[in-house]
Short mmCIF file of C-alpha atoms and ligand atoms in Angstrom, two decimals:
data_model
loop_
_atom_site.label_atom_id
_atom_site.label_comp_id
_atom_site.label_asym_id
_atom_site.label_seq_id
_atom_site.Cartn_x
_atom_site.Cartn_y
_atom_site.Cartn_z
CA UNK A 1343 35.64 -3.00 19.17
CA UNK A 1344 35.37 -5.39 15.76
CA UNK A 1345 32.71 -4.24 13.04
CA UNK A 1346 30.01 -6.58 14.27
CA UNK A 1347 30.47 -4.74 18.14
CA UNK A 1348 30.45 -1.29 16.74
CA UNK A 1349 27.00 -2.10 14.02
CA UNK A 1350 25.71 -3.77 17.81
CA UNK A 1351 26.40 -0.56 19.65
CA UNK A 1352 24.27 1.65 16.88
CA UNK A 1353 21.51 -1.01 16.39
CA UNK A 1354 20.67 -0.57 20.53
CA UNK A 1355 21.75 3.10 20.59
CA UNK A 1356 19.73 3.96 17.39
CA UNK A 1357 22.23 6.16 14.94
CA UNK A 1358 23.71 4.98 11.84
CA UNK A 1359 27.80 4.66 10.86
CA UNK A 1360 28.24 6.46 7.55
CA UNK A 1361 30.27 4.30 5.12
CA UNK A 1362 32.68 6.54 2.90
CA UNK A 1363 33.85 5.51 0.01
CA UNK A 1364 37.98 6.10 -0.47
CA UNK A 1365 39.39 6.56 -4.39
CA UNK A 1366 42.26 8.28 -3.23
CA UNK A 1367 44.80 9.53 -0.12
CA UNK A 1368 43.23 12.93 0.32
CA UNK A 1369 39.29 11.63 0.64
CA UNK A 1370 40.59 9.28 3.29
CA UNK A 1371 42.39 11.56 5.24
CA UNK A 1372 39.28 14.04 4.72
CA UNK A 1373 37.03 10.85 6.28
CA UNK A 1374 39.87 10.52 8.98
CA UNK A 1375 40.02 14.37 9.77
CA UNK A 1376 36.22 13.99 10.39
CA UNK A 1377 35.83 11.11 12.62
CA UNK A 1378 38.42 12.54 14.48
CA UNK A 1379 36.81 15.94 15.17
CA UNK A 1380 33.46 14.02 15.38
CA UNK A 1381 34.71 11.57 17.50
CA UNK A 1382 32.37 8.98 15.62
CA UNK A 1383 32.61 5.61 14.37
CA UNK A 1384 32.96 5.58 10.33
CA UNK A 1385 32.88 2.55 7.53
CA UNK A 1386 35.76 3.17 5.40
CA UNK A 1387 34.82 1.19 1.83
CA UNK A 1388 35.81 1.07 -1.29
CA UNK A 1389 34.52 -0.84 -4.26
CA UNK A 1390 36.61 -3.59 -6.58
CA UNK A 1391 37.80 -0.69 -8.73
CA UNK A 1392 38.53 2.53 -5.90
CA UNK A 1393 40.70 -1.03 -4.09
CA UNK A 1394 42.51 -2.23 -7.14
CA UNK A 1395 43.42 1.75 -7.70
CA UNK A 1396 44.28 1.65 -4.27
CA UNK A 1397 45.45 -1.48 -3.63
CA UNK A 1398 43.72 -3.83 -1.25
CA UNK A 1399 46.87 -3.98 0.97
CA UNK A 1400 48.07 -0.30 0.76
CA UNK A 1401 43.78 0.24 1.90
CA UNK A 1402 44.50 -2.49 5.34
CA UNK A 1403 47.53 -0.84 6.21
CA UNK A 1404 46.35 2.55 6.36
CA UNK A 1405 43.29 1.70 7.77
CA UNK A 1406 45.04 -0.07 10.55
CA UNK A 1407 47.80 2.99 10.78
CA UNK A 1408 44.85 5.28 11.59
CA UNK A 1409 43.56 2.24 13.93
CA UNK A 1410 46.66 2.63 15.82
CA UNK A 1411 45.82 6.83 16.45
CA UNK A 1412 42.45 5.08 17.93
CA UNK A 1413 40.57 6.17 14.54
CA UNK A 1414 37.44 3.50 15.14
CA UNK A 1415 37.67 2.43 11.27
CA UNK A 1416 35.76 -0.47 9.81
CA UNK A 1417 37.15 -1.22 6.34
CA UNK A 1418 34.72 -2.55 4.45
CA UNK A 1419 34.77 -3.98 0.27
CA UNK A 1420 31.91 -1.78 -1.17
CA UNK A 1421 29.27 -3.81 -3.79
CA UNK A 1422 31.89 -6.58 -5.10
CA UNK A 1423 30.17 -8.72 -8.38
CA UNK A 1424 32.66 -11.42 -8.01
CA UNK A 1425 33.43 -13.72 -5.00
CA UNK A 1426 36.99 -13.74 -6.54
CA UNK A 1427 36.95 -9.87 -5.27
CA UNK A 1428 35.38 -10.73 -2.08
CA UNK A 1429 38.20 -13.42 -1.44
CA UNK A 1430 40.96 -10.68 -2.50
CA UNK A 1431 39.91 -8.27 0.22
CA UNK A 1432 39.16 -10.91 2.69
CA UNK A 1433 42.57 -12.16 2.11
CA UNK A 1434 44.00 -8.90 2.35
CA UNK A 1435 42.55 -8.16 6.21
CA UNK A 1436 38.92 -6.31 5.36
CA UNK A 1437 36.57 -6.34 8.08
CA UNK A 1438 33.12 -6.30 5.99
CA UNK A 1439 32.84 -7.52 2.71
CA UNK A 1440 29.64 -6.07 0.90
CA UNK A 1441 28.95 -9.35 -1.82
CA UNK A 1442 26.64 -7.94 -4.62
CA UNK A 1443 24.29 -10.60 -6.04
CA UNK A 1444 21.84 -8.34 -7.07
CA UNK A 1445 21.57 -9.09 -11.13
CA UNK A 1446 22.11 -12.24 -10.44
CA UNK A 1447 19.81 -15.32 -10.38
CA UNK A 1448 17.96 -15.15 -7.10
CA UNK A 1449 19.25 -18.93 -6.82
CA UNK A 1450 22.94 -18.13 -7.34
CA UNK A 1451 23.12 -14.96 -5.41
CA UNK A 1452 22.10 -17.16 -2.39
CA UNK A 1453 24.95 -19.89 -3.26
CA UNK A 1454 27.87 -17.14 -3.15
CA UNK A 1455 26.77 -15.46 -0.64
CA UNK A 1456 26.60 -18.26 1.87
CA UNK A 1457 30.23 -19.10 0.44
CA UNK A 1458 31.39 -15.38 1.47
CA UNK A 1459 29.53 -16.01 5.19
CA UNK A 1460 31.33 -19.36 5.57
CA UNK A 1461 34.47 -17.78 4.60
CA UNK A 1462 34.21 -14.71 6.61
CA UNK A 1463 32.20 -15.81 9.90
CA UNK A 1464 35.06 -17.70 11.28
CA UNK A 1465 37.39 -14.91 11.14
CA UNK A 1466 34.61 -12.57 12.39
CA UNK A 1467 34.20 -10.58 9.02
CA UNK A 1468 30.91 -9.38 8.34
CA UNK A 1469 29.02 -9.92 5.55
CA UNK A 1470 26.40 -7.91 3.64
CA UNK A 1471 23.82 -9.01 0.90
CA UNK A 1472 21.78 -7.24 -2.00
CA UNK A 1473 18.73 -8.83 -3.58
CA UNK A 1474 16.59 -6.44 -5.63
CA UNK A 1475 19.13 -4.16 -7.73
CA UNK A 1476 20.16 -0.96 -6.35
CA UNK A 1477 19.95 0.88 -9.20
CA UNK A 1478 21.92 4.19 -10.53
CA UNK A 1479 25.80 5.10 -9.90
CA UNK A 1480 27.80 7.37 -7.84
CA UNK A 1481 27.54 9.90 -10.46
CA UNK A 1482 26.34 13.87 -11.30
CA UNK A 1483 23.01 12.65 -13.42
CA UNK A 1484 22.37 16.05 -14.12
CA UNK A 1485 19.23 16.64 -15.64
CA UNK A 1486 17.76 13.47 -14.47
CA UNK A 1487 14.85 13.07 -12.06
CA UNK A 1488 15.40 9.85 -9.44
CA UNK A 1489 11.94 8.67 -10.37
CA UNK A 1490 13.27 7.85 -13.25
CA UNK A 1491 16.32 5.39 -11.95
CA UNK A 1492 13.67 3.89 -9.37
CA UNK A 1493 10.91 2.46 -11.86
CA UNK A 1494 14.29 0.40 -13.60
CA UNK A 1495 15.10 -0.98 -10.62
CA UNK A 1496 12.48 -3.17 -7.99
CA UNK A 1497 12.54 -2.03 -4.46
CA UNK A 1498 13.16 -4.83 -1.93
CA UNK A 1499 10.73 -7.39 -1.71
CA UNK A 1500 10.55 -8.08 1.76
CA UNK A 1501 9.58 -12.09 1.44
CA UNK A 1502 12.34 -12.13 -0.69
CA UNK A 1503 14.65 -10.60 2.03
CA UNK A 1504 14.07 -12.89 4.75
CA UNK A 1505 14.62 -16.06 2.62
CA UNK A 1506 17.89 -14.28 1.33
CA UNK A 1507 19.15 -13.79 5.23
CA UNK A 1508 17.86 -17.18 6.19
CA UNK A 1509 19.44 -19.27 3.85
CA UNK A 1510 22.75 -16.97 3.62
CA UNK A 1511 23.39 -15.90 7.32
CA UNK A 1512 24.39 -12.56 6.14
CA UNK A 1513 24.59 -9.77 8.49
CA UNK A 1514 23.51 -7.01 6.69
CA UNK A 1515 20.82 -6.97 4.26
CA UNK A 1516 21.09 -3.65 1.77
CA UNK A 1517 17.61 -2.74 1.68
CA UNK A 1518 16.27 -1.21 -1.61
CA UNK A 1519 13.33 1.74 -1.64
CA UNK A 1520 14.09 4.59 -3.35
CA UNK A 1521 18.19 4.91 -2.54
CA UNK A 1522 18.93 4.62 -5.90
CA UNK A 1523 23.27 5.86 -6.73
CA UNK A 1524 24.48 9.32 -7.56
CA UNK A 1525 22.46 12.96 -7.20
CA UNK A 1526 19.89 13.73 -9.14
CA UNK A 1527 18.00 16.57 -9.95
CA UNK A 1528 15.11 16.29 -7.40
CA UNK A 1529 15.60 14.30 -3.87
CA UNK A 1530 15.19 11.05 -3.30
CA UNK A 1531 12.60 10.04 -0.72
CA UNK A 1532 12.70 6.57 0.62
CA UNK A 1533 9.53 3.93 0.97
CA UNK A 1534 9.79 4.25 4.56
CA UNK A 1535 6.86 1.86 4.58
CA UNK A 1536 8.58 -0.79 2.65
CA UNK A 1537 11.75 -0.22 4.89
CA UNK A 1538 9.38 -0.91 8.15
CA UNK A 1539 8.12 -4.57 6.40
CA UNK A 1540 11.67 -5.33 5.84
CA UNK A 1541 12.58 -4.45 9.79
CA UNK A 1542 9.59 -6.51 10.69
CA UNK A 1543 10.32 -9.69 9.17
CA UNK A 1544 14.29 -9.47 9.56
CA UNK A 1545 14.51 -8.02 13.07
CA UNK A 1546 18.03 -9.28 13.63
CA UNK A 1547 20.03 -8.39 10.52
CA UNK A 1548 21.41 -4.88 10.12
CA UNK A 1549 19.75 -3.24 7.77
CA UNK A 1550 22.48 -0.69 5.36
CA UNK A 1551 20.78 2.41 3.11
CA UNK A 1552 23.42 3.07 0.06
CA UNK A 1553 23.16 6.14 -2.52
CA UNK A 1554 23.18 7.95 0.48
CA UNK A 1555 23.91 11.19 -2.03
CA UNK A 1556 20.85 13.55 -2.42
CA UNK A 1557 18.85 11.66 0.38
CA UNK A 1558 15.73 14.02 1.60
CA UNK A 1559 17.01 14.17 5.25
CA UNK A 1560 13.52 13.58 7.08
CA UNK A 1561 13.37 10.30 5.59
CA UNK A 1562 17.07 9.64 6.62
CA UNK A 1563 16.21 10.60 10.04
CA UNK A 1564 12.44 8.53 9.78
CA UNK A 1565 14.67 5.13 8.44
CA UNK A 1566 17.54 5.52 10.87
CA UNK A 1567 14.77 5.42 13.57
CA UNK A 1568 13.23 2.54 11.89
CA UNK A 1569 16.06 0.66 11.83
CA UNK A 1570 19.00 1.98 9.38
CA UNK A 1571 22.26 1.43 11.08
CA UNK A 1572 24.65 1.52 7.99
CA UNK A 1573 24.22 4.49 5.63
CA UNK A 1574 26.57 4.61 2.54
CA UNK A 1575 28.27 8.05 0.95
CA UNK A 1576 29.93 8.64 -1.95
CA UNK A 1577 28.84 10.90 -4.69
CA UNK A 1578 28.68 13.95 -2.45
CA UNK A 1579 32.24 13.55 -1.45
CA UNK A 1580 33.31 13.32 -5.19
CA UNK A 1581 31.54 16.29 -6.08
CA UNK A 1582 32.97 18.16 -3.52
CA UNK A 1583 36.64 17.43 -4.28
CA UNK A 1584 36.22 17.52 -7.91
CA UNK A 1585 34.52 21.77 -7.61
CA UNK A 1586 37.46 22.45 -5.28
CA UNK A 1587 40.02 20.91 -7.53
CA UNK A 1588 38.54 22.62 -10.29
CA UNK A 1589 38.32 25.89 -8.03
CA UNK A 1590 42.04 25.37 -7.54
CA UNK A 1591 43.44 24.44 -10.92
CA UNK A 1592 41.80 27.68 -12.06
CA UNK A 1593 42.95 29.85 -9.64
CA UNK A 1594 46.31 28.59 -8.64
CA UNK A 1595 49.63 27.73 -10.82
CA UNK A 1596 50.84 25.27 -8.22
CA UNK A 1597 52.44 22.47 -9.94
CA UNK A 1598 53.39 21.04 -6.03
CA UNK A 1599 50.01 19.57 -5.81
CA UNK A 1600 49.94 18.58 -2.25
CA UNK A 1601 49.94 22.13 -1.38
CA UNK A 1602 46.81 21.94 -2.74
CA UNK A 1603 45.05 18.91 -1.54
CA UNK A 1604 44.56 20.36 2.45
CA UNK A 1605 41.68 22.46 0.93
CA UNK A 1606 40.45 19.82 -1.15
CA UNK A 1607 40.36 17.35 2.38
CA UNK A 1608 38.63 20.22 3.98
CA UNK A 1609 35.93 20.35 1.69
CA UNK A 1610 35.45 16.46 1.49
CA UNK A 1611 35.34 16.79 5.35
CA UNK A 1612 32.52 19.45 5.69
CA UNK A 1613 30.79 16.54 3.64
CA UNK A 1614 31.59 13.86 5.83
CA UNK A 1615 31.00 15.93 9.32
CA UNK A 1616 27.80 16.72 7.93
CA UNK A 1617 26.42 13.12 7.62
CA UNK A 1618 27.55 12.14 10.96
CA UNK A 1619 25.85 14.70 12.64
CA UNK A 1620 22.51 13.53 10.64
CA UNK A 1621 23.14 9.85 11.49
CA UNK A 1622 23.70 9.97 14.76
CA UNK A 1623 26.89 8.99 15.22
CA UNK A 1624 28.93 11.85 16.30
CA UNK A 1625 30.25 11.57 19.97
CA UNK A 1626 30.21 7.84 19.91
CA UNK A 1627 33.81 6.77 20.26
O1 LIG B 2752 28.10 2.20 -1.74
C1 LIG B 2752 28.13 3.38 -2.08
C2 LIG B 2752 26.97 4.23 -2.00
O2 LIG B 2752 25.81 3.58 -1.98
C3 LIG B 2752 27.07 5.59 -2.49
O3 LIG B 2752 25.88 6.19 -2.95
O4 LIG B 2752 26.94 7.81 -4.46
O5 LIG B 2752 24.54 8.02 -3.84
O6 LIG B 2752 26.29 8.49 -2.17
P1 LIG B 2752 25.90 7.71 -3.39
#
C-alpha cells in the first residue's frame, strides 16, 4: 500500500498513523521495533536538518530495507521552509513531503506549494500544507506554560484553509489549535471546535495534528474521532533517549557504545508503542 492508500485506510477506519521523527539509527530502529510488535502503520519523518544529518539517501534506503521485512513505512520530509529541500527529498525517493509555508506570505505559500503538488502528484507523493504558524519547537520548555506559545501563534483560520487546499491541491492540511512544538509545563488542549470547522469545510483533505508531545489525551482521542488521521511525535522520543543516555553515561564505563544503545531503543519504543495504542493504529497491518 503507497502513503495516500494507507492515510485512505485510517480516514474510513477512523485511527491516526503517528509520524516519528528519526535524528539518528537507534530512534529508527526504536520506531521499527514498535510497529513491528504493534503491527501498525507508522510515518517515518524527518525534518531538513535530522535528513541532511542523516542523509536523504542513507533515510530511503533504510526505509525501504525495513520495507522489504514488510515494515509498512511511509517516509515522509517533516516541515521543509524551502522548495529546494522539498525537491532534495523528492529526488531522493520520499513518499510525503510536508512543504512549510507558514511565515510566509499567504500569496507565496500558495505558489510553492502548488509547485511541490505538481511535482509530487505524478509520482504519487503526497503533499502536506501549513497556513497559520505552528508555533513552538521540539524542545524541553521547562518552566513554560503552552498558553504562552499559543497567543504568538494564530490557530487555523478555517476560510483560510479551504482556499489554501483549493488553490494548492494538497493532501494534507496541518491544522493549527493549540498543538503548539515541544512539552511544556501544563498540557496542551486542542480547539476541538476549531478542528470540527476545519473538517467541515475541507471534508476531503487529511487533516495532520503536529507537537504531538504533551497532548492532553481526551482531546487526542476527541480530534482523531473528528477527523485527525496524521498525528506527529517527536519531543517525547528525544526526551526519552536523552534521560536513558544520561542514565547510562552515569552508570556505565562502556566506551563500546552500541552496547548501550538496545536500552536506549527500548525506551524510545515504550514511547512510540504508547502513541499507537492511543491513535488507533495498532493491529492495522
Ligand atoms: O513534526 C513534528 C512534530 O510536530 C513534533 O511535535 O515535538 O511536540 O512532539 P512534538
Amino acid at each position: 500500500m503507497n502513503a495516500k492508500e494507507w492515510l485512505t485506510k485510517a480516514k474510513k477506519e477512523g485511527f491516526a498513523i503517528g509520524a516519528f521523527n528519526v535524528g539518528n539509527l537507534e530512534t529508527l530502529e526504536a520506531i521499527v521495533a514498535a510497529a513491528k510488535a504493534k503491527k501498525a502503520p507508522v510515518i517515518i519523518e524527518a525534518s531538513p536538518g535530522e535528513s541532511s544529518f542523516m542523509g536523504y539517501n542513507n533515510l530511503v534506503d533504510l526505509a525501504q530495507n525495513y520495507k522489504d521485512e514488510g515494515v509498512a513505512i511511509i517516509l515522509n520530509l517533516d516541515h521543509a521552509t524551502e522548495f529546494e529541500k522539498v525537491k532534495q527529498a523528492f529526488d531522493a525517493g520520499f513518499d510525503y513531503l510536508h512543504f512549510d509555508g507558514g511565515q510566509l506570505p499567504f500569496e507565496e505559500n500558495v505558489a510553492i506549494a502548488k509547485q511541490v503538488v505538481e511535482m509530487a502528484h505524478p509520482k504519487a507523493v503526497m503533499v502536506e500544507g501549513e497556513v497559520d504558524h505552528i508555533t513552538g519547537s521540539s524542545d524541553l520548555h521547562t518552566g513554560e506554560k503552552v498558553a504562552s506559545e499559543q497567543v504568538k501563534g494564530n490557530y487555523s483560520d478555517p476560510q483560510k484553509a479551504r482556499e489554501f487546499v483549493e488553490r494548492t491541491g494538497v493532501d494534507t492540511y496541518a491544522s493549527f489549535i493549540g498543538n503548539a512544538h515541544g512539552l511544556y509545563a501544563d498540557e496542551k488542549r486542542l480547539d476541538l471546535n476549531r478542528l470540527k470547522e476545519i473538517r467541515q469545510v475541507i471534508p476531503d483533505t487529511f487533516l495532520s495534528l503536529h507537537g504531538g508531545s504533551g497532548v492532553n489525551q481526551e482531546d487526542i482521542k476527541a480530534a482523531i474521532e473528528i477527523g485527525v488521521n496524521k498525528i506527529n511525535v517527536n519531543t517525547e522520543m528525544r526526551n526519552a533517549y536523552r534521560k536513558e543516555l544520561e542514565e547510562l553515561l552515569r552508570t556505565s564505563d562502556e566506551v563500546a557504545m552500541y552496547k548501550l544503545y538496545p536500552e536506549i531503543i527500548e525506551e524510545v519504543q515504550k514511547v512510540v508503542g504508547e502513541k499507537i495504542d492511543l491513535f488507533g493504529s495498532a493491529g492495522k497491518v
